[in-house]
Amino acid sequence: MTMAARRPAVLLELRLPRIVDAMAFALIDAAHVAEGGSVGLGAKLFDLTIDLSEAFAHDCPPVSHYRLAARDKAWLRRLDAGAGARLAPDAPLALFSTEPDEPLDQAPARALRISVIGIVPAGGLF
């Protein structure tokens, strides 16, 4: 009887994606994950707000709200940004690993796979 080969553990990085071309920054509204915790498929990671009023003249502020959700199973090893942070695209948000005890002294192997979901914040729009 042979054992199936186990995949080596790796580090996965999460950086703020450029959700809209004209996006200069995003405001982190909530971090739904805690360091050391496991993240399942579809788990909520971050809620954020993008305000494009600096890029476009408009009668009302062009503000959009988004949620980042995991498409990989992983463990959150380091949270680089929390609620209230104002970040430019490609800023680091968090570091994950495929095993809970993976050493953090190596470079990330790849990006954590995520879904970007448009949301209506709690309390609605009006």
PDB file of C-alpha atoms in Angstrom:
ATOM      1  CA  MET A   1       0.000   0.000   0.000  1.00  0.00           C
ATOM      2  CA  THR A   2       1.483   3.344  -1.014  1.00  0.00           C
ATOM      3  CA  MET A   3       0.672   6.782   0.281  1.00  0.00           C
ATOM      4  CA  ALA A   4      -0.307   9.534  -2.105  1.00  0.00           C
ATOM      5  CA  ALA A   5       2.400  12.160  -2.426  1.00  0.00           C
ATOM      6  CA  ARG A   6       1.639  15.208  -0.347  1.00  0.00           C
ATOM      7  CA  ARG A   7       1.943  18.588  -2.023  1.00  0.00           C
ATOM      8  CA  PRO A   8       4.590  20.803  -0.484  1.00  0.00           C
ATOM      9  CA  ALA A   9       3.279  23.669   1.620  1.00  0.00           C
ATOM     10  CA  VAL A  10       3.645  27.124   0.092  1.00  0.00           C
ATOM     11  CA  LEU A  11       3.097  30.753   0.975  1.00  0.00           C
ATOM     12  CA  LEU A  12       0.390  32.708  -0.845  1.00  0.00           C
ATOM     13  CA  GLU A  13       0.237  36.487  -0.962  1.00  0.00           C
ATOM     14  CA  LEU A  14      -2.797  38.721  -1.252  1.00  0.00           C
ATOM     15  CA  ARG A  15      -2.341  42.184  -2.709  1.00  0.00           C
ATOM     16  CA  LEU A  16      -5.025  44.786  -3.331  1.00  0.00           C
ATOM     17  CA  PRO A  17      -6.289  44.176  -6.871  1.00  0.00           C
ATOM     18  CA  ARG A  18      -6.929  47.057  -9.263  1.00  0.00           C
ATOM     19  CA  ILE A  19     -10.689  46.629  -9.426  1.00  0.00           C
ATOM     20  CA  VAL A  20     -11.380  49.738 -11.537  1.00  0.00           C
ATOM     21  CA  ASP A  21      -8.863  51.261 -13.981  1.00  0.00           C
ATOM     22  CA  ALA A  22      -9.185  54.767 -12.486  1.00  0.00           C
ATOM     23  CA  MET A  23      -8.813  53.501  -8.912  1.00  0.00           C
ATOM     24  CA  ALA A  24      -6.189  55.466  -6.962  1.00  0.00           C
ATOM     25  CA  PHE A  25      -6.832  53.827  -3.589  1.00  0.00           C
ATOM     26  CA  ALA A  26      -9.273  51.696  -1.618  1.00  0.00           C
ATOM     27  CA  LEU A  27     -10.410  52.044   1.970  1.00  0.00           C
ATOM     28  CA  ILE A  28     -10.507  48.783   3.924  1.00  0.00           C
ATOM     29  CA  ASP A  29     -13.883  48.681   5.679  1.00  0.00           C
ATOM     30  CA  ALA A  30     -13.469  45.284   7.355  1.00  0.00           C
ATOM     31  CA  ALA A  31     -11.058  42.385   7.623  1.00  0.00           C
ATOM     32  CA  HIS A  32     -13.064  39.198   8.141  1.00  0.00           C
ATOM     33  CA  VAL A  33     -10.099  36.952   8.917  1.00  0.00           C
ATOM     34  CA  ALA A  34      -7.875  36.568  11.983  1.00  0.00           C
ATOM     35  CA  GLU A  35      -4.204  35.624  12.033  1.00  0.00           C
ATOM     36  CA  GLY A  36      -3.762  31.886  12.487  1.00  0.00           C
ATOM     37  CA  GLY A  37      -7.286  31.123  11.325  1.00  0.00           C
ATOM     38  CA  SER A  38      -8.195  28.846   8.463  1.00  0.00           C
ATOM     39  CA  VAL A  39      -9.847  30.173   5.340  1.00  0.00           C
ATOM     40  CA  GLY A  40     -12.198  28.000   3.339  1.00  0.00           C
ATOM     41  CA  LEU A  41     -13.405  28.260  -0.223  1.00  0.00           C
ATOM     42  CA  GLY A  42     -15.658  31.289  -0.556  1.00  0.00           C
ATOM     43  CA  ALA A  43     -14.659  32.732   2.821  1.00  0.00           C
ATOM     44  CA  LYS A  44     -15.012  36.492   3.258  1.00  0.00           C
ATOM     45  CA  LEU A  45     -11.600  38.151   3.485  1.00  0.00           C
ATOM     46  CA  PHE A  46     -11.975  41.936   3.175  1.00  0.00           C
ATOM     47  CA  ASP A  47     -14.686  44.509   2.486  1.00  0.00           C
ATOM     48  CA  LEU A  48     -13.523  47.702   0.822  1.00  0.00           C
ATOM     49  CA  THR A  49     -14.738  50.968  -0.638  1.00  0.00           C
ATOM     50  CA  ILE A  50     -13.486  52.622  -3.801  1.00  0.00           C
ATOM     51  CA  ASP A  51     -14.197  56.332  -4.270  1.00  0.00           C
ATOM     52  CA  LEU A  52     -13.574  57.605  -7.810  1.00  0.00           C
ATOM     53  CA  SER A  53     -14.631  61.214  -7.100  1.00  0.00           C
ATOM     54  CA  GLU A  54     -11.016  62.401  -7.508  1.00  0.00           C
ATOM     55  CA  ALA A  55     -10.903  60.857 -10.996  1.00  0.00           C
ATOM     56  CA  PHE A  56     -14.320  61.897 -12.341  1.00  0.00           C
ATOM     57  CA  ALA A  57     -16.524  64.964 -12.037  1.00  0.00           C
ATOM     58  CA  HIS A  58     -19.954  63.721 -11.028  1.00  0.00           C
ATOM     59  CA  ASP A  59     -23.197  64.979  -9.440  1.00  0.00           C
ATOM     60  CA  CYS A  60     -22.906  62.414  -6.673  1.00  0.00           C
ATOM     61  CA  PRO A  61     -19.813  60.629  -5.402  1.00  0.00           C
ATOM     62  CA  PRO A  62     -18.987  57.574  -7.542  1.00  0.00           C
ATOM     63  CA  VAL A  63     -18.450  55.199  -4.623  1.00  0.00           C
ATOM     64  CA  SER A  64     -18.490  51.401  -4.958  1.00  0.00           C
ATOM     65  CA  HIS A  65     -18.236  48.655  -2.349  1.00  0.00           C
ATOM     66  CA  TYR A  66     -16.573  45.291  -2.859  1.00  0.00           C
ATOM     67  CA  ARG A  67     -15.800  42.089  -1.004  1.00  0.00           C
ATOM     68  CA  LEU A  68     -12.740  39.914  -1.576  1.00  0.00           C
ATOM     69  CA  ALA A  69     -13.486  36.210  -1.070  1.00  0.00           C
ATOM     70  CA  ALA A  70     -11.071  33.258  -1.058  1.00  0.00           C
ATOM     71  CA  ARG A  71     -10.883  30.749  -3.881  1.00  0.00           C
ATOM     72  CA  ASP A  72      -8.134  28.753  -2.128  1.00  0.00           C
ATOM     73  CA  LYS A  73      -8.118  26.886   1.179  1.00  0.00           C
ATOM     74  CA  ALA A  74      -5.374  28.398   3.334  1.00  0.00           C
ATOM     75  CA  TRP A  75      -4.344  29.727   6.751  1.00  0.00           C
ATOM     76  CA  LEU A  76      -3.903  33.430   7.405  1.00  0.00           C
ATOM     77  CA  ARG A  77      -0.375  33.858   8.669  1.00  0.00           C
ATOM     78  CA  ARG A  78       0.063  37.644   8.610  1.00  0.00           C
ATOM     79  CA  LEU A  79      -2.444  40.469   8.261  1.00  0.00           C
ATOM     80  CA  ASP A  80      -0.792  43.454   6.557  1.00  0.00           C
ATOM     81  CA  ALA A  81      -3.823  45.782   6.450  1.00  0.00           C
ATOM     82  CA  GLY A  82      -6.886  46.146   8.614  1.00  0.00           C
ATOM     83  CA  ALA A  83     -10.035  48.237   8.861  1.00  0.00           C
ATOM     84  CA  GLY A  84      -9.389  51.909   8.186  1.00  0.00           C
ATOM     85  CA  ALA A  85      -6.315  51.411   5.996  1.00  0.00           C
ATOM     86  CA  ARG A  86      -6.207  53.450   2.789  1.00  0.00           C
ATOM     87  CA  LEU A  87      -4.164  51.550   0.226  1.00  0.00           C
ATOM     88  CA  ALA A  88      -3.023  51.916  -3.369  1.00  0.00           C
ATOM     89  CA  PRO A  89      -3.522  49.046  -5.820  1.00  0.00           C
ATOM     90  CA  ASP A  90      -0.961  46.245  -5.385  1.00  0.00           C
ATOM     91  CA  ALA A  91      -0.402  47.060  -1.687  1.00  0.00           C
ATOM     92  CA  PRO A  92       0.005  43.936   0.464  1.00  0.00           C
ATOM     93  CA  LEU A  93      -3.129  42.854   2.341  1.00  0.00           C
ATOM     94  CA  ALA A  94      -2.136  39.513   3.855  1.00  0.00           C
ATOM     95  CA  LEU A  95       0.103  36.455   3.711  1.00  0.00           C
ATOM     96  CA  PHE A  96      -1.383  32.955   3.705  1.00  0.00           C
ATOM     97  CA  SER A  97       0.021  29.423   3.696  1.00  0.00           C
ATOM     98  CA  THR A  98      -1.328  26.101   2.524  1.00  0.00           C
ATOM     99  CA  GLU A  99      -0.359  24.503   5.868  1.00  0.00           C
ATOM    100  CA  PRO A 100      -0.853  26.092   9.310  1.00  0.00           C
ATOM    101  CA  ASP A 101       2.792  25.846  10.321  1.00  0.00           C
ATOM    102  CA  GLU A 102       4.627  26.731   7.103  1.00  0.00           C
ATOM    103  CA  PRO A 103       7.796  28.776   7.854  1.00  0.00           C
ATOM    104  CA  LEU A 104       7.455  32.421   6.813  1.00  0.00           C
ATOM    105  CA  ASP A 105      11.098  32.870   5.764  1.00  0.00           C
ATOM    106  CA  GLN A 106      10.523  32.158   2.072  1.00  0.00           C
ATOM    107  CA  ALA A 107       9.067  34.162  -0.785  1.00  0.00           C
ATOM    108  CA  PRO A 108       5.392  33.593  -1.656  1.00  0.00           C
ATOM    109  CA  ALA A 109       4.979  30.979  -4.388  1.00  0.00           C
ATOM    110  CA  ARG A 110       1.948  32.700  -5.905  1.00  0.00           C
ATOM    111  CA  ALA A 111      -1.021  34.913  -5.236  1.00  0.00           C
ATOM    112  CA  LEU A 112      -3.987  33.670  -3.240  1.00  0.00           C
ATOM    113  CA  ARG A 113      -6.849  33.143  -5.684  1.00  0.00           C
ATOM    114  CA  ILE A 114      -9.780  35.412  -4.924  1.00  0.00           C
ATOM    115  CA  SER A 115     -13.153  36.557  -6.232  1.00  0.00           C
ATOM    116  CA  VAL A 116     -14.042  40.260  -6.292  1.00  0.00           C
ATOM    117  CA  ILE A 117     -17.730  40.762  -5.528  1.00  0.00           C
ATOM    118  CA  GLY A 118     -19.716  43.994  -5.734  1.00  0.00           C
ATOM    119  CA  ILE A 119     -21.761  44.435  -2.540  1.00  0.00           C
ATOM    120  CA  VAL A 120     -24.302  46.790  -0.989  1.00  0.00           C
ATOM    121  CA  PRO A 121     -23.027  47.774   2.465  1.00  0.00           C
ATOM    122  CA  ALA A 122     -25.037  47.055   5.594  1.00  0.00           C
ATOM    123  CA  GLY A 123     -27.759  49.648   5.927  1.00  0.00           C
ATOM    124  CA  GLY A 124     -28.265  49.907   2.158  1.00  0.00           C
ATOM    125  CA  LEU A 125     -27.523  52.790  -0.150  1.00  0.00           C
ATOM    126  CA  PHE A 126     -30.188  55.267   0.941  1.00  0.00           C
TER     127      PHE A 126
END
